[in-house]
Structures are given as C-alpha cells and as structure tokens.
PDB file of C-alpha atoms in Angstrom:
ATOM      1  CA  MET A  23       0.000   0.000   0.000  1.00  0.00           C
ATOM      2  CA  ASP A  24       2.936   2.329   0.691  1.00  0.00           C
ATOM      3  CA  LEU A  25       4.073   1.893  -2.910  1.00  0.00           C
ATOM      4  CA  ILE A  26       0.690   3.167  -4.146  1.00  0.00           C
ATOM      5  CA  THR A  27       0.447   6.117  -1.749  1.00  0.00           C
ATOM      6  CA  ASN A  28       4.068   7.164  -2.327  1.00  0.00           C
ATOM      7  CA  ASN A  29       3.567   7.119  -6.127  1.00  0.00           C
ATOM      8  CA  LEU A  30      -0.104   8.093  -6.268  1.00  0.00           C
ATOM      9  CA  PRO A  31       0.078  10.476  -9.288  1.00  0.00           C
ATOM     10  CA  GLU A  32       1.883   7.897 -11.406  1.00  0.00           C
ATOM     11  CA  VAL A  33      -0.468   5.101 -10.323  1.00  0.00           C
ATOM     12  CA  LEU A  34      -3.504   7.252 -11.209  1.00  0.00           C
ATOM     13  CA  MET A  35      -2.078   8.094 -14.638  1.00  0.00           C
ATOM     14  CA  ILE A  36      -1.299   4.417 -15.340  1.00  0.00           C
ATOM     15  CA  LEU A  37      -4.817   3.384 -14.267  1.00  0.00           C
ATOM     16  CA  GLY A  38      -6.261   6.154 -16.446  1.00  0.00           C
ATOM     17  CA  ILE A  39      -4.336   5.013 -19.511  1.00  0.00           C
ATOM     18  CA  ALA A  40      -5.342   1.388 -18.829  1.00  0.00           C
ATOM     19  CA  ALA A  41      -9.027   2.400 -18.597  1.00  0.00           C
ATOM     20  CA  LEU A  42      -8.755   4.348 -21.862  1.00  0.00           C
ATOM     21  CA  ILE A  43      -7.115   1.410 -23.629  1.00  0.00           C
ATOM     22  CA  ILE A  44      -9.815  -0.974 -22.419  1.00  0.00           C
ATOM     23  CA  GLU A  45     -12.588   1.424 -23.505  1.00  0.00           C
ATOM     24  CA  VAL A  46     -11.178   2.018 -26.966  1.00  0.00           C
ATOM     25  CA  ALA A  47      -9.521  -1.295 -27.847  1.00  0.00           C
ATOM     26  CA  VAL A  48     -11.723  -3.832 -26.088  1.00  0.00           C
ATOM     27  CA  LEU A  49     -15.125  -2.140 -25.833  1.00  0.00           C
ATOM     28  CA  GLY A  50     -14.863  -0.055 -28.988  1.00  0.00           C
ATOM     29  CA  MET A  51     -16.134   3.189 -27.416  1.00  0.00           C
ATOM     30  CA  SER A  52     -19.464   1.555 -26.642  1.00  0.00           C
ATOM     31  CA  THR A  53     -19.960   2.520 -22.994  1.00  0.00           C
ATOM     32  CA  PHE A  54     -18.143   5.866 -22.454  1.00  0.00           C
ATOM     33  CA  ILE A  55     -17.962   5.156 -18.702  1.00  0.00           C
ATOM     34  CA  LEU A  56     -14.351   3.973 -18.818  1.00  0.00           C
ATOM     35  CA  LEU A  57     -13.551   6.850 -21.170  1.00  0.00           C
ATOM     36  CA  PHE A  58     -14.696   9.425 -18.606  1.00  0.00           C
ATOM     37  CA  LEU A  59     -13.068   7.549 -15.728  1.00  0.00           C
ATOM     38  CA  GLY A  60      -9.783   7.109 -17.614  1.00  0.00           C
ATOM     39  CA  MET A  61      -9.637  10.773 -18.573  1.00  0.00           C
ATOM     40  CA  SER A  62     -10.443  11.720 -14.974  1.00  0.00           C
ATOM     41  CA  LEU A  63      -7.796   9.433 -13.479  1.00  0.00           C
ATOM     42  CA  PHE A  64      -5.156  10.709 -15.886  1.00  0.00           C
ATOM     43  CA  ALA A  65      -6.083  14.376 -15.293  1.00  0.00           C
ATOM     44  CA  THR A  66      -6.072  13.940 -11.502  1.00  0.00           C
ATOM     45  CA  GLY A  67      -2.692  12.208 -11.612  1.00  0.00           C
ATOM     46  CA  LEU A  68      -1.336  14.981 -13.820  1.00  0.00           C
ATOM     47  CA  MET A  69      -2.644  17.706 -11.481  1.00  0.00           C
ATOM     48  CA  MET A  70      -1.111  15.894  -8.495  1.00  0.00           C
ATOM     49  CA  ASN A  71       2.171  15.533 -10.361  1.00  0.00           C
ATOM     50  CA  PHE A  72       2.311  19.325 -10.927  1.00  0.00           C
ATOM     51  CA  SER A  73       1.269  19.996  -7.296  1.00  0.00           C
ATOM     52  CA  ILE A  74      -2.044  21.578  -8.284  1.00  0.00           C
ATOM     53  CA  LEU A  75      -3.835  19.040  -6.070  1.00  0.00           C
ATOM     54  CA  ASP A  76      -2.754  17.546  -2.746  1.00  0.00           C
ATOM     55  CA  ASN A  77      -1.122  14.129  -3.046  1.00  0.00           C
ATOM     56  CA  SER A  78      -3.610  12.085  -0.954  1.00  0.00           C
ATOM     57  CA  LEU A  79      -6.139   9.305  -1.467  1.00  0.00           C
ATOM     58  CA  THR A  80      -9.018  11.506  -0.283  1.00  0.00           C
ATOM     59  CA  THR A  81      -8.147  14.199  -2.803  1.00  0.00           C
ATOM     60  CA  ALA A  82      -7.827  11.581  -5.538  1.00  0.00           C
ATOM     61  CA  LEU A  83     -11.259  10.163  -4.697  1.00  0.00           C
ATOM     62  CA  TRP A  84     -13.045  13.523  -4.662  1.00  0.00           C
ATOM     63  CA  SER A  85     -11.198  14.859  -7.684  1.00  0.00           C
ATOM     64  CA  ASN A  86     -12.046  11.762  -9.744  1.00  0.00           C
ATOM     65  CA  THR A  87     -15.669  11.910  -8.661  1.00  0.00           C
ATOM     66  CA  LEU A  88     -16.044  15.551  -9.669  1.00  0.00           C
ATOM     67  CA  VAL A  89     -13.995  15.379 -12.884  1.00  0.00           C
ATOM     68  CA  THR A  90     -15.756  12.197 -14.055  1.00  0.00           C
ATOM     69  CA  ALA A  91     -19.167  13.797 -13.429  1.00  0.00           C
ATOM     70  CA  ALA A  92     -18.120  16.997 -15.214  1.00  0.00           C
ATOM     71  CA  LEU A  93     -16.733  15.112 -18.216  1.00  0.00           C
ATOM     72  CA  ALA A  94     -19.888  13.008 -18.430  1.00  0.00           C
ATOM     73  CA  ALA A  95     -22.094  16.108 -18.303  1.00  0.00           C
ATOM     74  CA  LEU A  96     -20.051  17.940 -20.946  1.00  0.00           C
ATOM     75  CA  LEU A  97     -19.271  15.118 -23.371  1.00  0.00           C
ATOM     76  CA  TRP A  98     -22.239  12.739 -23.165  1.00  0.00           C
ATOM     77  CA  LYS A  99     -24.441  14.342 -25.839  1.00  0.00           C
ATOM     78  CA  PRO A 100     -21.665  15.034 -28.387  1.00  0.00           C
ATOM     79  CA  LEU A 101     -20.251  11.522 -28.037  1.00  0.00           C
ATOM     80  CA  LYS A 102     -23.714   9.946 -28.198  1.00  0.00           C
ATOM     81  CA  ARG A 103     -24.478  11.963 -31.344  1.00  0.00           C
ATOM     82  CA  MET A 104     -21.180  10.818 -32.859  1.00  0.00           C
ATOM     83  CA  GLN A 105     -21.979   7.200 -31.975  1.00  0.00           C
ATOM     84  CA  ASP A 106     -25.469   7.451 -33.551  1.00  0.00           C
ATOM     85  CA  ASN A 107     -24.025   8.650 -36.867  1.00  0.00           C
ATOM     86  CA  VAL A 108     -24.336   5.421 -38.875  1.00  0.00           C
ATOM     87  CA  ASP A 109     -23.240   4.872 -42.462  1.00  0.00           C
ATOM     88  CA  THR A 110     -26.190   3.418 -44.408  1.00  0.00           C
ATOM     89  CA  LYS A 111     -24.564   2.720 -47.771  1.00  0.00           C
ATOM     90  CA  GLU A 112     -24.508  -0.912 -48.821  1.00  0.00           C
ATOM     91  CA  VAL A 113     -21.290  -2.864 -48.669  1.00  0.00           C
ATOM     92  CA  LYS A 114     -20.034  -4.256 -51.955  1.00  0.00           C
ATOM     93  CA  SER A 115     -18.854  -7.847 -51.813  1.00  0.00           C
ATOM     94  CA  ASP A 116     -18.417 -10.891 -54.012  1.00  0.00           C
ATOM     95  CA  PHE A 117     -22.160 -11.618 -53.693  1.00  0.00           C
ATOM     96  CA  ALA A 118     -22.945  -8.577 -55.853  1.00  0.00           C
ATOM     97  CA  GLU A 119     -21.009 -10.140 -58.741  1.00  0.00           C
ATOM     98  CA  LEU A 120     -22.587 -13.587 -58.370  1.00  0.00           C
ATOM     99  CA  ASP A 121     -24.808 -14.865 -61.212  1.00  0.00           C
ATOM    100  CA  PHE A 122     -26.327 -18.309 -61.762  1.00  0.00           C
ATOM    101  CA  ILE A 123     -29.255 -20.186 -63.323  1.00  0.00           C
ATOM    102  CA  LEU A 124     -32.293 -20.840 -61.133  1.00  0.00           C
ATOM    103  CA  ASN A 125     -33.193 -24.446 -60.322  1.00  0.00           C
ATOM    104  CA  SER A 126     -36.690 -23.549 -59.114  1.00  0.00           C
ATOM    105  CA  HIS A 127     -39.230 -20.720 -59.215  1.00  0.00           C
ATOM    106  CA  VAL A 128     -38.414 -17.603 -57.155  1.00  0.00           C
ATOM    107  CA  ASP A 129     -40.743 -14.927 -55.740  1.00  0.00           C
ATOM    108  CA  GLU A 130     -40.929 -12.601 -52.719  1.00  0.00           C
ATOM    109  CA  GLN A 131     -41.779 -15.430 -50.300  1.00  0.00           C
ATOM    110  CA  GLY A 132     -38.262 -16.903 -50.369  1.00  0.00           C
ATOM    111  CA  LEU A 133     -39.308 -20.557 -50.594  1.00  0.00           C
ATOM    112  CA  SER A 134     -36.515 -21.546 -53.007  1.00  0.00           C
ATOM    113  CA  THR A 135     -32.856 -21.827 -52.086  1.00  0.00           C
ATOM    114  CA  HIS A 136     -29.437 -21.691 -53.715  1.00  0.00           C
ATOM    115  CA  SER A 137     -26.330 -23.330 -52.301  1.00  0.00           C
ATOM    116  CA  TYR A 138     -23.296 -21.025 -52.322  1.00  0.00           C
ATOM    117  CA  SER A 139     -20.060 -21.423 -50.369  1.00  0.00           C
ATOM    118  CA  GLY A 140     -21.504 -24.356 -48.415  1.00  0.00           C
ATOM    119  CA  ILE A 141     -24.533 -22.397 -47.225  1.00  0.00           C
ATOM    120  CA  SER A 142     -28.123 -22.769 -48.385  1.00  0.00           C
ATOM    121  CA  TRP A 143     -29.371 -19.213 -49.137  1.00  0.00           C
ATOM    122  CA  LYS A 144     -33.037 -18.287 -49.502  1.00  0.00           C
ATOM    123  CA  LEU A 145     -33.764 -16.636 -52.845  1.00  0.00           C
ATOM    124  CA  LYS A 146     -36.188 -13.738 -53.185  1.00  0.00           C
ATOM    125  CA  SER A 147     -37.208 -11.540 -56.101  1.00  0.00           C
ATOM    126  CA  HIS A 148     -39.579  -8.589 -56.487  1.00  0.00           C
ATOM    127  CA  GLN A 149     -41.058 -10.157 -59.637  1.00  0.00           C
ATOM    128  CA  PRO A 150     -41.715 -13.892 -60.064  1.00  0.00           C
ATOM    129  CA  LEU A 151     -38.914 -15.719 -61.888  1.00  0.00           C
ATOM    130  CA  SER A 152     -39.205 -19.198 -63.400  1.00  0.00           C
ATOM    131  CA  ALA A 153     -36.720 -22.061 -63.161  1.00  0.00           C
ATOM    132  CA  GLY A 154     -33.951 -21.899 -65.764  1.00  0.00           C
ATOM    133  CA  THR A 155     -33.727 -18.083 -65.686  1.00  0.00           C
ATOM    134  CA  HIS A 156     -30.229 -16.590 -65.613  1.00  0.00           C
ATOM    135  CA  VAL A 157     -30.130 -14.228 -62.576  1.00  0.00           C
ATOM    136  CA  LYS A 158     -27.687 -12.054 -60.664  1.00  0.00           C
ATOM    137  CA  VAL A 159     -27.601 -11.143 -56.986  1.00  0.00           C
ATOM    138  CA  VAL A 160     -28.547  -7.488 -56.479  1.00  0.00           C
ATOM    139  CA  LYS A 161     -28.974  -7.328 -52.711  1.00  0.00           C
ATOM    140  CA  LYS A 162     -28.107  -9.513 -49.770  1.00  0.00           C
ATOM    141  CA  GLU A 163     -29.514  -9.814 -46.279  1.00  0.00           C
ATOM    142  CA  VAL A 164     -28.874 -12.296 -43.508  1.00  0.00           C
ATOM    143  CA  GLY A 165     -29.436 -15.693 -45.138  1.00  0.00           C
ATOM    144  CA  VAL A 166     -31.238 -14.158 -48.160  1.00  0.00           C
ATOM    145  CA  MET A 167     -30.097 -13.257 -51.669  1.00  0.00           C
ATOM    146  CA  TRP A 168     -32.326 -10.936 -53.697  1.00  0.00           C
ATOM    147  CA  VAL A 169     -32.022 -11.706 -57.397  1.00  0.00           C
ATOM    148  CA  GLU A 170     -33.185 -10.266 -60.720  1.00  0.00           C
ATOM    149  CA  THR A 171     -32.845 -11.378 -64.328  1.00  0.00           C
ATOM    150  CA  LEU A 172     -29.513 -10.836 -65.969  1.00  0.00           C
TER     151      LEU A 172
END
C-alpha cells in the first residue's frame, strides 16, 4: 500500500491510460464510462504531479468523482451523437457479382434456395422468376439473396 500512496500520481495516470485502452480497444467506445473515468484518473494524476492538487487518497477520490461527473455532463451528448451517426450505404462484396441459373421458381416469399459457399441461401425476387432463368444477386440480407434477371 505504501508503494501506491508514495507514487499516487503515477499510479492514477497508469490506471487512467489502462481504462482508456480498455474502452477504446476492447469495448470499442461503446460505454463511455471507462472513457470518462480514464480521462479523470489521468487528469487527476497529472494535477497531483504538478502539485495543483494535494497528493492524498481523499483528494484523488473527490477529484475523480467531480472530474468524471463533469466530463460526463459535458461530453455525453456530443459523443452519443457521434456514436449514432451510422453509415447506411450498402457494402459491396463478391455476392454482388454472383450470377447463376435458377433451379426452381423464385418470388418474394423466399421458398426456393441456392447453395453457395456451403450455405443454403433463400432466394427472393420482387417479380416472379421461373426455373432456368439466368439471374444475378442485387442485394443480400442475412441468409437471403435478392435476385433479378440478368
């Protein structure tokens, strides 16, 4: 315990960096709690290192409480808005280039299937397509390929 109290600013900065690494690398900025705590721990350790704050456990506790609350109040809405900004464009992949000949009739119900890469995919189409039609994949969803005539 003496090692921690004698080197409290350095310990706080190390804990702050560890919390930031866990938030960014492991959690992918999904919670923000460790982000605020890590920034608070690092800032408190830095202020103690420059003798702005007293070098004691009580000061560290109160400083981290107040700085974490202030950071959460200031940064919550901007970070939440940044997190809600989602890219909606479709991802291009090898499915978009896939074309084949239908073995059975296809419609919007998705009752027919096509085996590709070891997986049985449901086939759907906006207009009914008969067996033997040459089609290409135009859209993909989880377990479903949307096709149209080529």
